[in-house]
PDB file of C-alpha atoms in Angstrom:
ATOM      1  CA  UNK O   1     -36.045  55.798 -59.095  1.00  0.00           C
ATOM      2  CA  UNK O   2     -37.244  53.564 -61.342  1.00  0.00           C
ATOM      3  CA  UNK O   3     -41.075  52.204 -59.735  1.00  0.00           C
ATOM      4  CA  UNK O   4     -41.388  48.986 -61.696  1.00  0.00           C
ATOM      5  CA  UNK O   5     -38.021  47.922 -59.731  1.00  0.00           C
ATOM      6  CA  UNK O   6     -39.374  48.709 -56.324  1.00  0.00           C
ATOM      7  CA  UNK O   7     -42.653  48.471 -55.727  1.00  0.00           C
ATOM      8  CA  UNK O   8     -44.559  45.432 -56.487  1.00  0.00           C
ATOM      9  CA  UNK O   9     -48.449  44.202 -56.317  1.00  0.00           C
ATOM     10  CA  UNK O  10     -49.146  40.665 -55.157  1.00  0.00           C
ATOM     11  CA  UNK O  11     -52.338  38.643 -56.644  1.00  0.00           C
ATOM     12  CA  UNK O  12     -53.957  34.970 -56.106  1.00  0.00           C
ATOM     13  CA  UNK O  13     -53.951  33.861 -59.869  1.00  0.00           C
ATOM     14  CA  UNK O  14     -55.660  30.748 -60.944  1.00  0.00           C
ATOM     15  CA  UNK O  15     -53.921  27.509 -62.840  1.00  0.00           C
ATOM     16  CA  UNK O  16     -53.693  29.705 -66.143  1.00  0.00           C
ATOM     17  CA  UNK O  17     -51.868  32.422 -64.644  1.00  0.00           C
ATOM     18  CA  UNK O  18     -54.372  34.946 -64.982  1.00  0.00           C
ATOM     19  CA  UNK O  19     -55.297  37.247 -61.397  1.00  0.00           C
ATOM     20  CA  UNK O  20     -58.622  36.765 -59.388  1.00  0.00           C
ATOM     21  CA  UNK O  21     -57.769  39.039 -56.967  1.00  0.00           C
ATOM     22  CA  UNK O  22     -55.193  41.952 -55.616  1.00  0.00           C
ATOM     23  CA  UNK O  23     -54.149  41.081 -52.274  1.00  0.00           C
ATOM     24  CA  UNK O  24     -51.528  43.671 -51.369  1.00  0.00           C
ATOM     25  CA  UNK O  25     -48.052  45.040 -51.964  1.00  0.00           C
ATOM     26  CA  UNK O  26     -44.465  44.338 -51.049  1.00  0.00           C
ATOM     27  CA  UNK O  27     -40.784  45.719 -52.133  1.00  0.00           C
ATOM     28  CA  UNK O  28     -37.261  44.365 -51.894  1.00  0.00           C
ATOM     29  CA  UNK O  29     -34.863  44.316 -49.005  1.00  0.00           C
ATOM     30  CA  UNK O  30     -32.155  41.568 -50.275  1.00  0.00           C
ATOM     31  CA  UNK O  31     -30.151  42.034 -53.445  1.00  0.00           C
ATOM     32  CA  UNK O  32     -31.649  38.198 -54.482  1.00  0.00           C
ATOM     33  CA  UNK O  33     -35.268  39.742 -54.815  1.00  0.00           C
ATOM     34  CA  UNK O  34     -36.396  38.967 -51.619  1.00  0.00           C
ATOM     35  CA  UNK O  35     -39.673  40.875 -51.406  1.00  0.00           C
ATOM     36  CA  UNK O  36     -41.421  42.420 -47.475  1.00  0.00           C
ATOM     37  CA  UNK O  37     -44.809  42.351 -46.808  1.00  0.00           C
ATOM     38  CA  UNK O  38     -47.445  41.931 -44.326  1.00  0.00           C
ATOM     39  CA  UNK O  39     -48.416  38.490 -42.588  1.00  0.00           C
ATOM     40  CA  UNK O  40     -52.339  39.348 -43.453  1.00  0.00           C
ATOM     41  CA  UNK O  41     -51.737  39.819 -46.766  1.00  0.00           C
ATOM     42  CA  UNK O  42     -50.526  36.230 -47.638  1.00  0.00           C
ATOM     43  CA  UNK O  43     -51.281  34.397 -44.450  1.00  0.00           C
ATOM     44  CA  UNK O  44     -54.731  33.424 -46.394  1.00  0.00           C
ATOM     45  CA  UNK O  45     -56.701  30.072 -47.415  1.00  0.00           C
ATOM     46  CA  UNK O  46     -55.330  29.613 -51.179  1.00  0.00           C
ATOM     47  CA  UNK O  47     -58.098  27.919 -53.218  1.00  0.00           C
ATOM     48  CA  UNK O  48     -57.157  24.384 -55.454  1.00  0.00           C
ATOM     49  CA  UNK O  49     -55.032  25.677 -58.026  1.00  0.00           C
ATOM     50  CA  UNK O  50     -54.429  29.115 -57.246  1.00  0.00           C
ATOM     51  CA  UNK O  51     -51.246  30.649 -55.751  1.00  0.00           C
ATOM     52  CA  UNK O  52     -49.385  34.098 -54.791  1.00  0.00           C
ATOM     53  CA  UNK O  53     -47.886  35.828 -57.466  1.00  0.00           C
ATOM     54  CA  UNK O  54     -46.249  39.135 -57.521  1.00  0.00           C
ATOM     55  CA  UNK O  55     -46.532  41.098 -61.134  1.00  0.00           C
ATOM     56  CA  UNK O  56     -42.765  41.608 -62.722  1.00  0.00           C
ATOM     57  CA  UNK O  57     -42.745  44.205 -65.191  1.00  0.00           C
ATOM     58  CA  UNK O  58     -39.716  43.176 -66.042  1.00  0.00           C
ATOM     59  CA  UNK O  59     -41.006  40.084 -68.045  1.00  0.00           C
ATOM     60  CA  UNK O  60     -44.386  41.436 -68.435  1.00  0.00           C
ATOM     61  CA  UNK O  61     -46.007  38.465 -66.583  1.00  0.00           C
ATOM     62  CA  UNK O  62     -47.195  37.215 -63.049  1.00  0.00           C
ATOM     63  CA  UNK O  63     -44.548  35.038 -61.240  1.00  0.00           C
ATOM     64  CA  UNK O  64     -45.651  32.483 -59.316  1.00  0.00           C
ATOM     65  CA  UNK O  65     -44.126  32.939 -55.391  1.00  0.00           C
ATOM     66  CA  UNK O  66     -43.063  29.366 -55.223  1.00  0.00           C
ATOM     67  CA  UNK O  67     -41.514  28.891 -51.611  1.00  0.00           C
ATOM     68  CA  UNK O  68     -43.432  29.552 -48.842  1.00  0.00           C
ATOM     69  CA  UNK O  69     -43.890  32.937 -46.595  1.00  0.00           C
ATOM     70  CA  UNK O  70     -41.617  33.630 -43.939  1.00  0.00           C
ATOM     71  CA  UNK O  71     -43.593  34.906 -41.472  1.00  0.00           C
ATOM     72  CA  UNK O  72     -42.802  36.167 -38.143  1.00  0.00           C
ATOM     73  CA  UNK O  73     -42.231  33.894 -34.909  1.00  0.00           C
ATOM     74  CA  UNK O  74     -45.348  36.319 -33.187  1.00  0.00           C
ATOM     75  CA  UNK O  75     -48.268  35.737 -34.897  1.00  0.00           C
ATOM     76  CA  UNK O  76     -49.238  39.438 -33.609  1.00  0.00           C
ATOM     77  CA  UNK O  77     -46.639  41.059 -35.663  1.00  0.00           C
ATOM     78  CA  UNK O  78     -47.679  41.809 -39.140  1.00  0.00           C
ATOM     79  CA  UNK O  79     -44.555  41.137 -41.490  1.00  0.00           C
ATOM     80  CA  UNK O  80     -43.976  38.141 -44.036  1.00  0.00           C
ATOM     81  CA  UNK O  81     -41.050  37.775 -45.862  1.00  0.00           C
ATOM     82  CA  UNK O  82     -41.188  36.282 -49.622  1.00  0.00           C
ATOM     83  CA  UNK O  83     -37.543  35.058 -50.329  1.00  0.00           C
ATOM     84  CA  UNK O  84     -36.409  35.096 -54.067  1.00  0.00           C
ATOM     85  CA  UNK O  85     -39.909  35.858 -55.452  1.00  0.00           C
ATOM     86  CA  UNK O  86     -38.453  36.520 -59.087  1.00  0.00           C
ATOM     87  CA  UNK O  87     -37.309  34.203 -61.797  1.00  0.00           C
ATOM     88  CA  UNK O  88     -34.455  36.365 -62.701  1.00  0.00           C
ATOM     89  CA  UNK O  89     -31.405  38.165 -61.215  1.00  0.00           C
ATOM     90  CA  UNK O  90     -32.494  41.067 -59.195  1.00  0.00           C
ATOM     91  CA  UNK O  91     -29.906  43.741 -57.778  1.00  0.00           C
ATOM     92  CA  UNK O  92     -32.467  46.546 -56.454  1.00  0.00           C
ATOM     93  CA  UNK O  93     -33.384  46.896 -52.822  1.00  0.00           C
ATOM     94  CA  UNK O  94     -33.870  49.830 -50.083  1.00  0.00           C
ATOM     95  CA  UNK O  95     -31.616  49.699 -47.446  1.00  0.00           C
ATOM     96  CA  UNK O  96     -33.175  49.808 -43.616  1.00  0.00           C
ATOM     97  CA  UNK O  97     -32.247  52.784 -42.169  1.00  0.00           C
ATOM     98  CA  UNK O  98     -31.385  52.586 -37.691  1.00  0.00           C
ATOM     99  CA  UNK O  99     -34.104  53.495 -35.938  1.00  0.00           C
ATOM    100  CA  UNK O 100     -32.255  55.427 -33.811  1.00  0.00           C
ATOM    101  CA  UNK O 101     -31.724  57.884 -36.871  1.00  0.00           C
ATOM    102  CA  UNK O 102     -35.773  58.451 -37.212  1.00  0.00           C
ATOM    103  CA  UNK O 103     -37.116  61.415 -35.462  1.00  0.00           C
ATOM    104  CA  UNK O 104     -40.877  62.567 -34.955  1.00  0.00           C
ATOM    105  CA  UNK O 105     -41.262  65.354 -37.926  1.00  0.00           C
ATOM    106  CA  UNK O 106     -38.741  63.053 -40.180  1.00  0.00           C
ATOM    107  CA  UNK O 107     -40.225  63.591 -43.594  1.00  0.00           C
ATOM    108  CA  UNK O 108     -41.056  60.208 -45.326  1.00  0.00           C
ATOM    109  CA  UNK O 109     -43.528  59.203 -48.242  1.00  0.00           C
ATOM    110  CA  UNK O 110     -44.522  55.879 -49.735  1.00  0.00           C
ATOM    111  CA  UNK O 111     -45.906  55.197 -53.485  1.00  0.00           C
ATOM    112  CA  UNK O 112     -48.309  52.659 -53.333  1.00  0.00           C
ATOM    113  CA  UNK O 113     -50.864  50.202 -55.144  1.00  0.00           C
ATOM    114  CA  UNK O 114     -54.797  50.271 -53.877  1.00  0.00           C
ATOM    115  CA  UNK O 115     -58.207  49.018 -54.950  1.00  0.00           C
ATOM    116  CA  UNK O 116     -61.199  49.431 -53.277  1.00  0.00           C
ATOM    117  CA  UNK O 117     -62.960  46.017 -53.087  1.00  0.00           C
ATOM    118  CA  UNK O 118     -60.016  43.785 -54.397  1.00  0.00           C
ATOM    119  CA  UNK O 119     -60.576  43.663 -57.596  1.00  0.00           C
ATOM    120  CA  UNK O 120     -57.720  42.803 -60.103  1.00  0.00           C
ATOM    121  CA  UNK O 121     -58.744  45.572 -62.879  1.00  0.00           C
ATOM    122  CA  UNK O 122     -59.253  48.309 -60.590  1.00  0.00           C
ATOM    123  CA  UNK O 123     -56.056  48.637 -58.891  1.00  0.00           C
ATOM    124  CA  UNK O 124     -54.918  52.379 -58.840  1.00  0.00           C
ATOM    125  CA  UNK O 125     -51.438  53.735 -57.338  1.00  0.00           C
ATOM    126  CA  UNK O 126     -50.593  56.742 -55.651  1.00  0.00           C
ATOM    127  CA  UNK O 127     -47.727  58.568 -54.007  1.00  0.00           C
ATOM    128  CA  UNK O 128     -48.356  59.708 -50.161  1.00  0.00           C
ATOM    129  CA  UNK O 129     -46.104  62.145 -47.815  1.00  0.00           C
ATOM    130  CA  UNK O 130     -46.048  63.767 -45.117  1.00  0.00           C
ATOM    131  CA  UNK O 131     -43.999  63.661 -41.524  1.00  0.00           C
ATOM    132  CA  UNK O 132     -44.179  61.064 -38.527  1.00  0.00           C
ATOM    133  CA  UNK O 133     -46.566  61.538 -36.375  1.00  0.00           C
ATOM    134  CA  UNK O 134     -44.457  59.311 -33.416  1.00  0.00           C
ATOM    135  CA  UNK O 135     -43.899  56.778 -32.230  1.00  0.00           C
ATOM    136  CA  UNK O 136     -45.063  53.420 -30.288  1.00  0.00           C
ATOM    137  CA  UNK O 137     -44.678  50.371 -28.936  1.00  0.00           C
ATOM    138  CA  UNK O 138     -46.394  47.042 -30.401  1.00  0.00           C
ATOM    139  CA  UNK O 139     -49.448  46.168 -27.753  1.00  0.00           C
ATOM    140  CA  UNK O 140     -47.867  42.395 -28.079  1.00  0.00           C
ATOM    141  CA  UNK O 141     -44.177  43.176 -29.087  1.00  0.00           C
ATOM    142  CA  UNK O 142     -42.655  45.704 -27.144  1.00  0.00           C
ATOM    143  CA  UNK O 143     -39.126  45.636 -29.133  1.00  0.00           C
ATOM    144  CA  UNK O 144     -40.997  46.284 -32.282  1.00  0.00           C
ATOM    145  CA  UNK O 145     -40.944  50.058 -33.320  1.00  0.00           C
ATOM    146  CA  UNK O 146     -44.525  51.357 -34.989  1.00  0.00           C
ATOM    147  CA  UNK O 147     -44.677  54.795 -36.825  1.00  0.00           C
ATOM    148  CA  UNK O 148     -47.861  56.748 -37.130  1.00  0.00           C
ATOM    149  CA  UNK O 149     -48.057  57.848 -40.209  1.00  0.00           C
ATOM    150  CA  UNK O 150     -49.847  61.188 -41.452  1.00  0.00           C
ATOM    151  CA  UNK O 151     -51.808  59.513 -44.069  1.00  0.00           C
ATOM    152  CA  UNK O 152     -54.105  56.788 -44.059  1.00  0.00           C
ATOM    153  CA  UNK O 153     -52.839  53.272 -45.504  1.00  0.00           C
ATOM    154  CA  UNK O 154     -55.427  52.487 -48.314  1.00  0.00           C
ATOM    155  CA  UNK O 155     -56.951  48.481 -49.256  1.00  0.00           C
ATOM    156  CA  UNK O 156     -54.247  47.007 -50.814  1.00  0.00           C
ATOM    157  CA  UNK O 157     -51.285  49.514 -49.489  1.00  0.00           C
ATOM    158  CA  UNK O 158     -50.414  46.997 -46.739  1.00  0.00           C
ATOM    159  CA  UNK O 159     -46.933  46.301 -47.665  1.00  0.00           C
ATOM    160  CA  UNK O 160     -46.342  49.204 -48.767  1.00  0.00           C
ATOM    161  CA  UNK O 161     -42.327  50.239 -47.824  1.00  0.00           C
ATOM    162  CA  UNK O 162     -42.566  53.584 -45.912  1.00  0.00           C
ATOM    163  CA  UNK O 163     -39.282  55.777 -47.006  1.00  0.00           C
ATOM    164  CA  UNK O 164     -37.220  58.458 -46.182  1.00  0.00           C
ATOM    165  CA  UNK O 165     -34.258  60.437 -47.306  1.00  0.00           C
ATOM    166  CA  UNK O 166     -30.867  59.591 -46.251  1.00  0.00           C
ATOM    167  CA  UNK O 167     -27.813  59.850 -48.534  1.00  0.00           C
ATOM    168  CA  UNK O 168     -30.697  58.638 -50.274  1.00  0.00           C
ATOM    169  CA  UNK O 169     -33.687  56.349 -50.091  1.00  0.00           C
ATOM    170  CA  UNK O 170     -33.892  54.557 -46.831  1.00  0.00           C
ATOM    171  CA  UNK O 171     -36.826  51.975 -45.643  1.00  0.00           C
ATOM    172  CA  UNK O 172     -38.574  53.808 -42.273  1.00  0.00           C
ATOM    173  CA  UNK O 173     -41.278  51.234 -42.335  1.00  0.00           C
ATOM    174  CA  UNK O 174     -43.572  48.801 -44.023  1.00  0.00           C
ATOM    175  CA  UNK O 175     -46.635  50.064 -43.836  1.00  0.00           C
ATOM    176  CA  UNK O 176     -49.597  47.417 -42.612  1.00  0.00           C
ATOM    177  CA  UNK O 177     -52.590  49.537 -41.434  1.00  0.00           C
ATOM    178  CA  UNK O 178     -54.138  51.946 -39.472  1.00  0.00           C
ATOM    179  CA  UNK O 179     -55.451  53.485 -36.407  1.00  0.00           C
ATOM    180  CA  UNK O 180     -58.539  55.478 -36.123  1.00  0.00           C
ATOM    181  CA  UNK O 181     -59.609  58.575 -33.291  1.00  0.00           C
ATOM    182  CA  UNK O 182     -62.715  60.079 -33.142  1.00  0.00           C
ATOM    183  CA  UNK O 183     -62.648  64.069 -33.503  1.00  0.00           C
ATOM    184  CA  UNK O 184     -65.846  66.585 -32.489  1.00  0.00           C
ATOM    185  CA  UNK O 185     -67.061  67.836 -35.798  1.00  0.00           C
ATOM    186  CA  UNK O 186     -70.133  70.270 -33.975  1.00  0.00           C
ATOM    187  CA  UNK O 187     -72.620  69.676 -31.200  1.00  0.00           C
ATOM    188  CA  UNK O 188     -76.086  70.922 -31.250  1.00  0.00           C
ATOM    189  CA  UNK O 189     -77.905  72.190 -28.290  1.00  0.00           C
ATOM    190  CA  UNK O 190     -81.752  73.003 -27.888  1.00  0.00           C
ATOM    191  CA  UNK O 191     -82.778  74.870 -24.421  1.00  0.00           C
ATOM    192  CA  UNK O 192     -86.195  75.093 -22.659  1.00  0.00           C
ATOM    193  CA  UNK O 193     -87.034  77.079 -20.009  1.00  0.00           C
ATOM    194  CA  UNK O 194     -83.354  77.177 -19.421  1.00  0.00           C
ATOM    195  CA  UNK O 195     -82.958  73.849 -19.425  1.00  0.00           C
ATOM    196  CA  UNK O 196     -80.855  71.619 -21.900  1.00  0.00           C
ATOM    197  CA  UNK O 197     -84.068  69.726 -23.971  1.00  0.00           C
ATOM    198  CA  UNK O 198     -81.976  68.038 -27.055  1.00  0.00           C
ATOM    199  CA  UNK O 199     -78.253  67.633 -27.883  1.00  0.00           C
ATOM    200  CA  UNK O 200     -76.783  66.130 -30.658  1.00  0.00           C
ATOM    201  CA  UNK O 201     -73.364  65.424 -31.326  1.00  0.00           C
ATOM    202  CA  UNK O 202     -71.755  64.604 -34.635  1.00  0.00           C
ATOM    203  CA  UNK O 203     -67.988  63.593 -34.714  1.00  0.00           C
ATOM    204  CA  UNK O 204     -65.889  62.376 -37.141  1.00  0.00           C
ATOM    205  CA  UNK O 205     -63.331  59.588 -37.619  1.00  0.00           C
ATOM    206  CA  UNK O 206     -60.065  60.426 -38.570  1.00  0.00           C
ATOM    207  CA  UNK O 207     -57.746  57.477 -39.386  1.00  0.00           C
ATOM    208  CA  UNK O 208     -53.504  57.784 -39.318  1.00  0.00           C
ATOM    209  CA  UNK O 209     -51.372  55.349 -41.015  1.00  0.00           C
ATOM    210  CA  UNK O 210     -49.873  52.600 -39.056  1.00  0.00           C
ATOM    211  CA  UNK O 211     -46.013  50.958 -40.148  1.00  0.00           C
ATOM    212  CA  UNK O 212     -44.003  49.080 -38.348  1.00  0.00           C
ATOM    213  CA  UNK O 213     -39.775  49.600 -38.811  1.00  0.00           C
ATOM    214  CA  UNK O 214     -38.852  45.922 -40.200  1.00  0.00           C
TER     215      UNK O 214
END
């Protein structure tokens, strides 16, 4: 798989083109470079001048996004839709795979884009794996499928497609956050006279990967 043809990083650039800041990620779905993201990610205040551009390697420039975000009827559901974000033919796209053919344990993995703080020069990628964790219901949406992923979703990884293997790639999920729990690390007791004088309790905050199936 070629990475510069499927996953993409979305900016704000100013009125010379240039990036102020990474806002998140997004892939294709339709075979006219449609792009999938999350509703957070360009659902934002745009300053005079500026706009949403995804990076094309292909041309080796930012292109402006120059229609308007399709977002999603429930303003709880976290998924935009960018339609023909490219300036040139565009033939690559993961196909959605049923949800009915996903499976806690199903092994998926995402490659993604990240930077701690936003800025433009220090966005880093990564590839993440692991096995679904299960399954939910949206608190708002109760037709819309959620994975819990076994790896947390990093700044800048919302929009992120979540994949699997199925007579080849296959989109499980876009992922768009995550969910935290609270684990007991160790407790500390102190006795007196048989009595409990002191305890202290230190836990520790796991946090799971949160994608919705599109």
């Amino acid at each position: 798989m070629d990475i510069s043809r499927f996953f993409y990083r979305l900016f704000l650039v100013d009125s010379e083109n240039l990036p102020t800041t990474f806002i998140g990620s997004a892939f294709p779905v339709t075979p006219d470079g449609g792009l999938l993201t999350c509703r957070h990610v360009v659902d934002l205040s745009i300053p005079s001048g500026h706009a949403i551009a995804v990076y094309d390697p292909v041309i080796s420039r930012f292109s402006r996004i120059s229609r308007c975000p399709v977002l999603s009827v429930n303003p709880e559901v976290d998924i935009a839709y960018l339609p023909n974000a490219f300036e040139h033919p565009k033939t690559e796209f993961f196909p959605i795979l049923s949800p009915s053919q996903l499976k806690i344990g199903e092994d998926v993995y995402t490659f993604g884009y990240f930077s701690i703080g936003g800025g433009p020069e220090n966005v880093e990628q990564g590839y993440f794996s692991g096995r679904i964790v299960n399954f939910f219901r949206h608190e708002y949406e109760v037709d819309q499928a959620s994975l819990m992923l076994p790896f947390p979703v990093l700044e800048g990884m919302s929009g992120s497609p979540v994949l699997t293997y199925h007579n080849g790639p296959k989109l499980a999920g876009i992922a768009i956050g995550n969910r935290s729990s609270r684990i007991l690390a160790h407790e500390i007791f102190e006795f007196k006279d048989g009595q409990t004088e002191f305890k202290e309790t230190i836990n520790r905050i796991i946090e799971f990967g949160v994608a919705y199936h599109p």
